[in-house]
Coordinates of C-alpha atoms in Angstrom, one line a residue:
X290 CA -252.7 -16.1 -88.0
X291 CA -250.3 -14.9 -90.7
X292 CA -250.9 -15.0 -94.3
X293 CA -248.8 -17.6 -95.1
X294 CA -250.5 -20.6 -92.1
X295 CA -254.4 -18.2 -93.9
X296 CA -252.5 -19.7 -97.5
X297 CA -253.0 -22.4 -96.4
X298 CA -256.1 -23.0 -94.4
X299 CA -257.2 -22.2 -98.4
X300 CA -255.0 -24.9 -99.8
X301 CA -256.4 -27.2 -97.7
X302 CA -259.9 -25.5 -98.3
X303 CA -259.6 -26.0 -102.2
X304 CA -258.2 -29.9 -101.0
X305 CA -262.0 -30.4 -98.9
X306 CA -264.0 -28.9 -101.7
X307 CA -262.1 -31.4 -104.5
X308 CA -263.0 -34.3 -102.6
X309 CA -266.6 -33.3 -101.8
X310 CA -267.0 -32.8 -106.0
X311 CA -265.0 -35.4 -106.7
X312 CA -262.9 -33.0 -108.9
X313 CA -259.0 -34.1 -109.7
X314 CA -256.8 -32.4 -106.9
X315 CA -253.6 -32.6 -109.7
X316 CA -254.0 -29.6 -110.4
X317 CA -254.2 -27.7 -107.2
X318 CA -251.0 -26.2 -106.8
X319 CA -248.4 -27.2 -104.0
X320 CA -248.4 -23.7 -102.5
X321 CA -250.3 -20.4 -103.4
X322 CA -250.6 -17.1 -101.6
X323 CA -253.1 -14.6 -100.2
X324 CA -252.7 -10.6 -100.6
X325 CA -253.9 -7.9 -99.2
X326 CA -257.1 -5.9 -100.7
X327 CA -256.1 -2.6 -102.0
X328 CA -259.7 -1.3 -100.3
X329 CA -259.4 -2.2 -96.3
X330 CA -262.9 -2.3 -96.6
X331 CA -263.4 -5.7 -99.4
X332 CA -261.5 -7.4 -96.1
X333 CA -257.9 -8.3 -94.4
X334 CA -257.0 -10.7 -97.4
X335 CA -257.7 -11.4 -100.9
X336 CA -257.7 -15.0 -103.2
X337 CA -257.8 -15.2 -106.2
X338 CA -257.9 -19.5 -106.3
X339 CA -261.3 -20.4 -107.6
X340 CA -260.6 -18.4 -110.7
X341 CA -257.0 -19.9 -111.1
X342 CA -258.4 -23.3 -111.0
X343 CA -261.9 -23.1 -112.7
X344 CA -260.7 -23.8 -116.8
X345 CA -258.8 -26.6 -115.3
X346 CA -261.8 -27.8 -113.8
X347 CA -264.4 -26.5 -116.4
X348 CA -266.5 -25.2 -113.2
X349 CA -267.3 -21.3 -113.7
X350 CA -265.3 -19.5 -111.2
X351 CA -268.2 -18.1 -108.7
X352 CA -269.6 -21.5 -108.4
X353 CA -265.8 -23.2 -107.0
X354 CA -265.5 -19.8 -104.7
X355 CA -268.7 -19.8 -103.6
X356 CA -268.0 -23.5 -102.6
X357 CA -264.4 -22.5 -101.5
X358 CA -266.1 -19.0 -99.3
X359 CA -267.9 -22.3 -97.4
X360 CA -265.7 -23.9 -96.6
X361 CA -263.7 -21.6 -95.9
X362 CA -265.8 -20.2 -93.4
X363 CA -265.8 -23.2 -91.2
X364 CA -261.9 -22.7 -90.8
X365 CA -261.1 -21.4 -87.4
X366 CA -259.7 -18.4 -86.9
X367 CA -261.9 -16.6 -90.1
X368 CA -264.7 -14.8 -89.2
X369 CA -266.4 -14.1 -93.1
X370 CA -265.7 -15.3 -96.3
X371 CA -267.2 -13.5 -99.2
X372 CA -267.3 -13.3 -103.6
X373 CA -266.9 -10.6 -105.5
X374 CA -266.6 -9.8 -109.0
X375 CA -266.3 -13.0 -111.4
X376 CA -264.4 -15.0 -108.3
X377 CA -262.4 -13.2 -106.2
X378 CA -262.2 -14.4 -102.6
X379 CA -262.6 -11.4 -100.2
X380 CA -261.6 -12.6 -96.2
X381 CA -261.8 -11.3 -92.8
X382 CA -260.0 -12.6 -90.1
X383 CA -261.5 -12.5 -86.3
X384 CA -259.9 -10.9 -84.0
X385 CA -258.2 -13.5 -82.0
X386 CA -256.8 -14.9 -85.3
X387 CA -255.4 -11.3 -86.5
X388 CA -253.8 -10.5 -83.2
X389 CA -251.6 -13.1 -83.1
X390 CA -249.3 -12.0 -85.3
X391 CA -248.1 -9.5 -83.0
X392 CA -246.9 -12.4 -80.7
X393 CA -245.4 -14.9 -83.8
X394 CA -243.5 -11.7 -84.1
X395 CA -242.1 -11.1 -81.1
X396 CA -241.4 -14.4 -80.3
X397 CA -239.5 -14.8 -83.9
X398 CA -237.7 -11.5 -83.0
X399 CA -234.9 -11.1 -85.7
X400 CA -236.2 -14.9 -88.0
X401 CA -239.2 -12.7 -88.7
X402 CA -239.3 -12.4 -92.1
X403 CA -236.9 -14.7 -93.5
X404 CA -237.5 -17.6 -95.6
X405 CA -235.8 -20.1 -97.9
X406 CA -237.4 -19.0 -100.6
X407 CA -233.9 -18.9 -102.2
X408 CA -232.8 -21.7 -100.6
X409 CA -230.0 -24.4 -102.4
X410 CA -229.2 -20.9 -104.5
X411 CA -225.2 -20.6 -104.5
X412 CA -225.0 -16.5 -106.2
X413 CA -221.7 -14.5 -106.0
X414 CA -222.3 -10.9 -105.3
X415 CA -220.3 -8.1 -107.1
X416 CA -220.6 -5.0 -106.8
X417 CA -219.0 -2.2 -105.9
X418 CA -215.2 -3.0 -107.8
X419 CA -213.7 0.7 -108.3
X420 CA -210.1 0.7 -109.4
X421 CA -207.8 1.2 -106.9
X422 CA -206.7 4.7 -108.2
X423 CA -208.7 7.1 -106.3
X424 CA -211.5 7.5 -103.0
X425 CA -214.5 5.9 -103.8
X426 CA -217.1 8.0 -105.2
X427 CA -220.2 8.5 -105.1
X428 CA -221.8 6.4 -108.1
X429 CA -219.5 3.6 -106.3
X430 CA -221.3 4.1 -102.5
X431 CA -225.1 3.3 -104.4
X432 CA -223.6 0.0 -105.4
X433 CA -221.9 0.1 -101.8
X434 CA -225.5 0.9 -99.7
X435 CA -228.1 -0.9 -102.3
X436 CA -224.9 -4.4 -102.4
X437 CA -225.2 -4.8 -99.6
X438 CA -228.6 -4.7 -98.9
X439 CA -229.2 -7.1 -101.7
X440 CA -226.9 -10.1 -100.0
X441 CA -228.3 -9.3 -96.6
X442 CA -232.0 -10.2 -98.5
X443 CA -230.5 -12.9 -100.4
X444 CA -229.4 -14.7 -97.1
X445 CA -232.6 -13.6 -95.9
X446 CA -234.4 -15.5 -98.7
X447 CA -232.1 -18.6 -98.0
X448 CA -229.4 -17.9 -100.6
X449 CA -225.6 -19.1 -99.4
X450 CA -224.1 -16.0 -101.0
X451 CA -220.7 -14.7 -101.3
X452 CA -219.9 -10.9 -101.6
X453 CA -216.8 -10.0 -103.5
X454 CA -215.0 -6.6 -104.2
X455 CA -212.6 -7.0 -107.4
X456 CA -209.6 -4.8 -107.5
X457 CA -208.2 -4.5 -110.5
X458 CA -205.0 -3.9 -109.9
X459 CA -203.4 -4.5 -113.6
X460 CA -203.3 -2.6 -116.6
X461 CA -202.4 0.5 -117.8
X462 CA -204.8 2.5 -115.3
X463 CA -201.8 1.3 -111.8
X464 CA -199.0 2.5 -114.5
X465 CA -200.3 5.6 -114.8
X466 CA -201.7 6.0 -111.2
X467 CA -198.1 5.2 -110.3
X468 CA -196.5 7.8 -112.2
X469 CA -199.0 10.6 -110.5
X470 CA -197.8 9.3 -107.3
X471 CA -193.7 9.9 -108.7
X472 CA -195.1 13.1 -109.9
X473 CA -196.6 14.0 -107.0
X474 CA -193.6 13.6 -105.0
X475 CA -191.5 15.3 -107.2
X476 CA -193.6 18.3 -107.1
X477 CA -194.0 17.6 -111.1
X478 CA -197.2 18.8 -113.1
X479 CA -199.7 15.8 -113.0
X480 CA -199.1 13.6 -116.5
X481 CA -201.5 14.4 -118.9
X482 CA -202.8 11.1 -118.4
X483 CA -202.9 11.1 -114.7
X484 CA -204.2 11.2 -111.7
X485 CA -205.7 14.5 -109.9
X486 CA -206.6 15.6 -106.3
X487 CA -205.2 16.5 -102.5
X488 CA -205.1 12.3 -101.9
X489 CA -202.3 11.6 -105.2
X490 CA -200.3 14.2 -102.2
X491 CA -201.4 12.2 -99.5
X492 CA -200.4 9.0 -100.7
X493 CA -197.1 10.0 -102.4
X494 CA -195.8 10.8 -99.0
X495 CA -197.3 7.8 -96.9
X496 CA -194.9 5.7 -99.8
X497 CA -191.7 8.2 -99.1
X498 CA -192.5 8.0 -95.0
X499 CA -192.2 4.4 -96.2
X500 CA -189.9 4.4 -98.6
X501 CA -187.4 7.2 -97.8
X502 CA -184.8 5.7 -100.5
X503 CA -187.5 6.0 -103.5
X504 CA -186.7 9.1 -105.2
X505 CA -182.4 8.0 -105.2
X506 CA -184.5 5.2 -107.7
X507 CA -184.3 5.3 -110.8
X508 CA -187.3 6.7 -112.3
X509 CA -189.1 2.7 -113.5
X510 CA -187.8 1.7 -109.5
X511 CA -189.2 4.6 -108.2
X512 CA -192.4 4.1 -110.0
X513 CA -192.1 0.1 -109.4
X514 CA -192.2 1.3 -105.6
X515 CA -195.0 3.9 -105.6
X516 CA -197.1 0.7 -107.7
X517 CA -197.1 -1.8 -105.4
X518 CA -197.3 0.6 -102.3
X519 CA -199.4 3.2 -103.1
X520 CA -201.8 0.4 -104.4
X521 CA -201.4 -1.2 -101.3
X522 CA -202.5 2.6 -99.1
X523 CA -205.0 2.6 -101.5
X524 CA -206.6 -1.0 -101.1
X525 CA -206.4 0.0 -97.3
X526 CA -208.3 3.1 -97.6
X527 CA -211.0 1.9 -99.7
X528 CA -211.4 -1.4 -97.3
X529 CA -211.5 0.9 -94.7
X530 CA -213.8 3.8 -96.2
X531 CA -216.1 1.0 -97.3
X532 CA -216.3 -0.5 -93.3
X533 CA -216.4 2.0 -91.6
X534 CA -219.9 2.0 -93.8
X535 CA -220.5 -0.8 -92.4
X536 CA -219.6 -3.3 -95.6
X537 CA -218.1 -5.8 -95.5
X538 CA -217.0 -8.3 -97.7
X539 CA -216.3 -11.8 -97.9
X540 CA -214.2 -11.3 -100.4
X541 CA -210.9 -9.0 -102.2
X542 CA -210.2 -10.6 -105.7
X543 CA -206.8 -8.6 -107.0
X544 CA -206.7 -9.0 -110.9
X545 CA -203.2 -9.2 -110.9
X546 CA -204.1 -12.7 -109.9
X547 CA -205.2 -13.8 -112.2
X548 CA -202.3 -13.0 -114.2
X549 CA -199.8 -14.4 -111.6
X550 CA -201.5 -17.9 -111.3
X551 CA -202.0 -17.7 -115.8
X552 CA -205.7 -18.5 -115.5
X553 CA -205.5 -16.7 -118.5
X554 CA -204.5 -19.1 -120.2
X555 CA -207.1 -21.5 -118.3
X556 CA -209.4 -19.1 -119.5
X557 CA -208.4 -18.9 -123.2
X558 CA -208.3 -22.7 -123.1
X559 CA -211.4 -23.5 -121.4
X560 CA -212.9 -21.3 -124.7
X561 CA -211.0 -22.8 -127.3
X562 CA -212.2 -26.2 -126.4
X563 CA -215.3 -24.7 -127.1
X564 CA -214.5 -23.9 -130.1
X565 CA -215.4 -20.4 -130.0
X566 CA -211.7 -18.4 -130.6
X567 CA -209.8 -17.8 -133.7
X568 CA -206.8 -16.0 -134.6
X569 CA -207.3 -12.8 -137.3
X570 CA -204.5 -9.9 -137.4
X571 CA -201.9 -11.6 -135.5
X572 CA -204.2 -11.7 -132.4
X573 CA -206.7 -13.8 -130.7
X574 CA -210.1 -13.3 -130.3
X575 CA -213.5 -14.7 -129.0
X576 CA -216.1 -15.2 -131.1
X577 CA -218.4 -13.3 -129.5
X578 CA -221.3 -12.8 -132.3
X579 CA -221.9 -15.7 -132.5
X580 CA -223.8 -15.3 -128.8
X581 CA -226.1 -12.0 -129.7
X582 CA -222.7 -9.5 -129.7
X583 CA -222.4 -6.8 -131.9
X584 CA -218.6 -7.7 -132.8
X585 CA -216.0 -10.1 -132.2
X586 CA -214.0 -9.6 -129.2
X587 CA -210.1 -9.9 -128.8
X588 CA -208.5 -12.1 -126.0
X589 CA -204.9 -11.5 -126.9
X590 CA -203.5 -8.1 -128.5
X591 CA -201.2 -8.6 -131.5
X592 CA -198.2 -7.8 -129.0
X593 CA -199.2 -10.5 -126.8
X594 CA -200.6 -8.4 -124.3
X595 CA -204.4 -9.6 -122.7
X596 CA -207.3 -7.2 -123.1
X597 CA -209.0 -6.0 -120.1
X598 CA -212.1 -8.6 -121.8
X599 CA -210.0 -12.1 -121.5
X600 CA -209.9 -11.1 -117.9
X601 CA -213.3 -10.7 -117.6
X602 CA -213.6 -13.7 -119.1
X603 CA -211.3 -15.8 -116.4
X604 CA -212.3 -13.8 -113.4
X605 CA -215.9 -15.1 -114.3
X606 CA -214.3 -18.2 -115.0
X607 CA -213.0 -18.8 -111.3
X608 CA -216.5 -17.7 -109.7
X609 CA -217.8 -20.7 -111.4
X610 CA -215.2 -23.0 -110.4
X611 CA -215.3 -21.6 -107.3
X612 CA -219.2 -23.6 -107.0
X613 CA -221.0 -20.1 -107.5
X614 CA -224.3 -21.3 -110.2
X615 CA -225.4 -17.6 -110.5
X616 CA -222.5 -14.3 -111.2
X617 CA -224.9 -11.6 -109.9
X618 CA -222.5 -7.9 -110.9
X619 CA -223.4 -4.6 -109.9
X620 CA -221.8 -1.7 -112.5
X621 CA -222.3 1.9 -113.6
X622 CA -224.5 3.8 -115.9
X623 CA -221.2 3.6 -118.5
X624 CA -220.9 0.0 -118.5
X625 CA -224.4 -0.7 -119.9
X626 CA -222.5 -1.8 -123.3
X627 CA -221.0 -4.7 -121.2
X628 CA -224.1 -7.1 -120.8
X629 CA -224.1 -7.9 -124.8
X630 CA -220.6 -9.5 -124.0
X631 CA -220.8 -10.3 -120.6
X632 CA -223.9 -12.7 -121.8
X633 CA -222.0 -13.9 -124.9
X634 CA -218.8 -14.8 -123.1
X635 CA -221.2 -16.9 -120.0
X636 CA -222.4 -19.0 -123.5
X637 CA -219.2 -19.6 -125.0
X638 CA -217.7 -20.9 -121.9
X639 CA -221.6 -23.4 -122.7
X640 CA -223.2 -21.2 -119.5
X641 CA -226.4 -20.8 -119.8
X642 CA -226.9 -16.4 -119.5
X643 CA -230.4 -16.0 -118.6
X644 CA -229.3 -18.4 -115.4
X645 CA -225.8 -18.1 -114.9
X646 CA -224.8 -14.7 -115.0
X647 CA -226.9 -11.8 -113.7
X648 CA -225.5 -7.9 -114.6
X649 CA -227.4 -5.2 -112.5
X650 CA -227.4 -1.5 -113.6
X651 CA -227.1 1.4 -111.2
X652 CA -227.6 4.9 -112.7
X653 CA -226.4 8.0 -111.5
X654 CA -226.2 9.7 -107.7
X655 CA -225.8 13.4 -107.9
X656 CA -225.5 15.3 -104.1
X657 CA -227.6 18.3 -103.5
X658 CA -226.4 21.6 -101.4
X659 CA -229.0 24.6 -101.4
X660 CA -230.5 23.3 -104.8
X661 CA -227.7 22.9 -107.0
X662 CA -225.5 19.6 -107.3
X663 CA -222.5 19.4 -105.7
X664 CA -219.4 18.2 -108.2
X665 CA -215.6 18.8 -106.3
X666 CA -214.3 17.5 -103.6
X667 CA -212.2 18.8 -101.5
X668 CA -209.7 15.6 -101.4
X669 CA -210.6 14.1 -104.6
X670 CA -210.7 17.1 -106.5
X671 CA -213.2 15.7 -109.5
X672 CA -215.6 14.1 -107.9
X673 CA -218.3 13.2 -104.7
X674 CA -216.7 10.5 -102.7
X675 CA -218.3 8.3 -99.7
X676 CA -216.7 10.2 -97.2
X677 CA -218.4 13.6 -98.9
X678 CA -221.3 12.0 -98.9
X679 CA -221.3 10.9 -95.1
X680 CA -220.0 13.5 -94.2
X681 CA -222.8 15.7 -95.7
X682 CA -225.6 13.7 -94.2
X683 CA -224.3 10.8 -92.1
X684 CA -223.9 7.2 -92.2
X685 CA -227.7 5.7 -91.6
X686 CA -229.6 8.9 -94.2
X687 CA -227.2 7.6 -96.8
X688 CA -227.6 4.0 -96.8
X689 CA -231.7 4.9 -96.5
X690 CA -231.0 7.7 -99.4
X691 CA -229.5 5.2 -101.8
X692 CA -231.3 1.8 -100.8
X693 CA -234.7 3.6 -101.1
X694 CA -234.9 4.1 -105.0
X695 CA -234.6 1.4 -108.1
X696 CA -230.8 1.2 -108.6
X697 CA -232.2 1.4 -113.0
X698 CA -233.0 5.3 -112.1
X699 CA -231.2 8.6 -111.6
X700 CA -231.2 10.4 -107.9
X701 CA -230.2 13.4 -106.1
X702 CA -229.6 13.2 -102.4
X703 CA -230.7 16.6 -101.0
X704 CA -228.3 17.5 -98.0
X705 CA -230.9 19.3 -96.3
X706 CA -233.3 17.2 -96.3
X707 CA -231.5 14.1 -96.0
X708 CA -230.3 15.9 -92.5
X709 CA -233.3 17.4 -91.0
X710 CA -235.1 16.2 -88.3
X711 CA -239.0 16.2 -89.6
X712 CA -241.3 13.3 -90.9
X713 CA -240.5 14.7 -94.8
X714 CA -236.5 12.8 -94.5
X715 CA -238.2 10.4 -95.6
X716 CA -235.4 8.3 -92.6
X717 CA -235.7 10.3 -89.6
X718 CA -239.8 9.5 -90.5
X719 CA -238.9 5.0 -90.3
X720 CA -236.6 5.8 -87.3
X721 CA -239.0 7.9 -85.0
X722 CA -240.7 4.5 -84.9
X723 CA -238.4 2.8 -84.1
X724 CA -237.2 5.3 -81.3
X725 CA -241.4 5.7 -80.5
X726 CA -242.2 2.0 -79.9
X727 CA -238.7 2.0 -77.2
X728 CA -240.2 4.4 -76.0
X729 CA -243.0 3.6 -74.9
X730 CA -242.0 0.4 -74.2
X731 CA -240.0 2.3 -71.3
X732 CA -243.0 3.6 -70.5
X733 CA -244.7 0.8 -70.0
X734 CA -242.1 -0.3 -67.5
X735 CA -241.8 2.5 -65.6
X736 CA -245.8 2.2 -64.5
X737 CA -245.3 -2.6 -64.1
X738 CA -246.6 -3.0 -67.3
X739 CA -244.9 -5.9 -68.9
X740 CA -246.1 -7.9 -72.1
X741 CA -246.6 -11.4 -69.6
X742 CA -245.6 -14.5 -71.0
X743 CA -247.4 -16.2 -74.4
X744 CA -250.5 -18.1 -72.8
X745 CA -251.3 -14.7 -71.0
X746 CA -251.9 -12.8 -74.3
X747 CA -255.2 -12.1 -74.9
X748 CA -254.7 -11.2 -79.1
X749 CA -258.7 -11.3 -78.9
X750 CA -258.3 -8.1 -77.3
X751 CA -256.6 -6.6 -80.7
X752 CA -259.8 -5.4 -82.6
X753 CA -260.0 -1.5 -83.0
X754 CA -259.6 -0.6 -86.2
X755 CA -255.8 0.6 -86.1
X756 CA -254.6 -2.6 -84.5
X757 CA -256.4 -3.9 -87.1
X758 CA -254.2 -2.6 -90.2
X759 CA -250.4 -1.9 -87.9
X760 CA -250.4 -6.0 -87.7
X761 CA -252.1 -6.2 -91.4
X762 CA -249.0 -3.7 -92.2
X763 CA -247.2 -6.1 -90.1
X764 CA -247.8 -9.3 -91.5
X765 CA -246.6 -8.2 -95.3
X766 CA -242.5 -8.1 -94.5
X767 CA -241.8 -11.9 -95.0
X768 CA -243.1 -11.5 -98.4
X769 CA -242.3 -7.8 -99.5
X770 CA -238.5 -9.2 -98.2
X771 CA -238.9 -12.4 -100.7
X772 CA -240.0 -10.2 -103.5
X773 CA -237.1 -7.6 -103.1
X774 CA -235.2 -10.0 -103.1
X775 CA -235.7 -11.9 -105.9
X776 CA -236.6 -9.1 -108.2
X777 CA -232.8 -7.5 -106.6
X778 CA -235.0 -4.4 -105.2
X779 CA -234.1 -3.6 -101.4
X780 CA -236.2 -0.6 -101.9
X781 CA -239.1 -2.3 -101.9
X782 CA -238.3 -2.9 -98.0
X783 CA -237.4 1.0 -97.7
X784 CA -240.7 2.6 -99.1
X785 CA -242.7 -0.9 -96.9
X786 CA -241.5 0.7 -94.0
X787 CA -242.4 4.6 -94.6
X788 CA -245.5 4.1 -97.2
X789 CA -247.3 1.0 -94.5
X790 CA -245.4 0.1 -91.3
X791 CA -244.9 3.6 -90.6
X792 CA -248.2 5.7 -90.9
X793 CA -249.9 2.4 -89.5
X794 CA -247.4 2.5 -86.3
X795 CA -248.4 6.3 -86.0
X796 CA -252.7 5.9 -86.2
X797 CA -252.6 2.7 -83.9
X798 CA -250.7 5.0 -81.2
X799 CA -252.5 8.0 -80.9
X800 CA -255.8 6.0 -81.3
X801 CA -255.2 3.1 -79.1
X802 CA -253.3 3.6 -75.7
X803 CA -250.4 1.4 -74.9
X804 CA -250.2 2.1 -71.0
X805 CA -252.4 3.4 -68.3
X806 CA -252.9 7.1 -66.9
X807 CA -253.1 7.8 -63.6
X808 CA -254.3 5.2 -61.1
X809 CA -255.8 3.1 -63.8
X810 CA -255.1 -0.1 -64.0
X811 CA -252.9 -2.2 -66.1
X812 CA -255.7 -4.3 -67.4
X813 CA -255.4 -7.2 -70.5
X814 CA -255.8 -4.6 -73.5
X815 CA -253.0 -2.4 -72.5
X816 CA -250.7 -6.3 -72.2
X817 CA -251.9 -6.5 -75.6
X818 CA -250.9 -3.5 -76.9
X819 CA -247.5 -4.2 -75.9
X820 CA -247.6 -6.9 -77.2
X821 CA -248.6 -4.8 -80.8
X822 CA -246.1 -2.5 -79.9
X823 CA -242.8 -4.3 -79.6
X824 CA -243.7 -6.3 -82.7
X825 CA -244.0 -3.4 -85.2
X826 CA -240.3 -2.4 -83.1
X827 CA -239.1 -6.0 -84.3
X828 CA -240.5 -5.0 -87.6
X829 CA -239.4 -1.7 -87.9
X830 CA -235.7 -3.2 -86.7
X831 CA -235.6 -6.3 -89.0
X832 CA -236.1 -4.3 -92.1
X833 CA -234.0 -1.3 -91.2
X834 CA -231.4 -4.2 -91.0
X835 CA -231.6 -5.9 -94.3
X836 CA -230.8 -1.7 -95.3
X837 CA -228.3 -1.8 -92.8
X838 CA -229.8 1.6 -91.0
X839 CA -229.6 1.3 -87.3
X840 CA -232.9 1.4 -84.6
X841 CA -232.2 4.2 -82.8
X842 CA -233.9 3.5 -78.9
X843 CA -233.8 7.2 -78.3
X844 CA -234.5 10.4 -80.7

C-alpha cells in the first residue's frame, strides 16, 4: 500500500464515520496526506485528520480520533491504529500491505515518483543566461545543475515546462568583447574595459581562420567582424559545454532579436496603454514606484538608446505572449536588487507579480582545493569555469554537489571530498547503492533466482524490521518529488536519497540475505527480497535522474 492509497483509506473511513454519526460530510477535504512519524515506534504512518476536523464538527479531537481508529481498523491492510496525544492517529500496516509497495515500484519503473500535482501549469524556466563574452563560470554552473534538476522535477509533477537560455548579445558588453578580440588579433594590450584570459586569444585566432582578411579592414569593419563571428563562436562553445554537462535548453533566445523585431517598441506601447509611462529630462520612464520599486526606471535614454531594463520588459512580455502563465527566472546573488524592479514591471503590464513572475536567487560557489578557494582558471584567467569544475571532480559529482544544497546558501565544493571513493562523499554513497542493487540482481541471476511474475510475489514475507524500514523510505519518493517541485528545492531529492533510502538499503542488505548460499534452496522469501532490491534500484535511479546524475551498475 502506498502512502497515497493509505490516505484514500483514511478519508474513506472518515466518510463512513460522518455518515454513521450524522455529521456534515461537506467539511471533509477532497484529499489528504499521511506522514511518516519521526519515531518509528509510533507506527508506519500518522494522520492529523481528527485534529483538523474537530472544530468544524464540534467534537473533541480524541473522540473523533477514536471513531476514525475503529473504522480504520476494519480496512484491509491496516494492522492497527493507535490514538496519541490530543488526537493523532498512528497507523501500522500489515506486512502484506506494506510489502506490496515493492511490486508497485518495480512495475511503475521510471514513472514511480511522478504525479499530476502541477498539471495545467505552463511554466517558462530561464536559467544560466551567461553573457556570450566568456565561458560559463562556476556561479552559472550552479544554475545549470539546479535549473535543469528543477525543470525535471516540475515535469515529473505534471507541469508543462519550457526551459530557456537568454543570450545578452546586444549592448556595450558585446562591444567590449569585440574590441578585446580585435586587440588580441593585433597583438595589442587588452582594452582597459575589455575582457582578458587565454580564451580571448583563442577565439580571435578562430575568427582570423574564418576571415583571413579581417585585419586588412579598417578598425570599425574589423570590430564588426569580430563581434559577429566572436559571439557566434562563444555561443557554440557555451552550448557545447552545457551539453557536455547534460543540460539542453528548449529555447536559446537572443536579445538582439528583441531589437530586430521591434519588440521593445511593442513593450513600450503596451506599458503606455497601461498608463505607467512618463517623459522627463528627455528620457522615457516607467513608473515602477507605483508598485513598490525604490525608484522609477528609464526605458529609453535621452539620446534614443534603449536601456537593459527595456529589453527585460520586452523579454518578459514575449514570454507571456507565448502562453506561459508563470515566468521563473534564476539569477545570481549579485542580482538581488532586480527583484523589486522586475516585480513592479510585471505589475505595470497588468499582471499579478506573485502569480505570474517568480525570481530565484542563488548564492556563491567556491571550488576548494587543499583548504583554499581556487580563484584563477587556466583559460578564463579570472574565474573558475564549468570546464574547470568538471575537470576537477567530474560531471556526476559536480551536478550532485551543486544540487544537494539549498540554492540560497553559499557552498564550498571540496575537490578532495568529491573525488574520493568513500562513504563521506555524498554522490559516491548514493551511487554505491545503485551499483550494489545492480550487483545483487546479477548475483541472483547467477544462482537462478528471479523475481517471477507479480502474481507469485509474496509481499507478506517482507516482515523483517529492516525490510519495513526500507519500504517506508521508498514510499516517500512521490511526496519528496512533489514538495521539491512546489518549493523549487531540488536539494530535497538529494538529501532524501542519501539520508533516507541509502542508509535503509545498506541496513537491509546487511541483515536480509537476498540470494541463497551454497546448496540452499531458492524460496519465496528470496524472491520477495529481490523485488525489494529491484524496487530500491528503481527509486535510486529515478531520484538520481531528476538530478541529472547517472545510476551506475558497477563502481
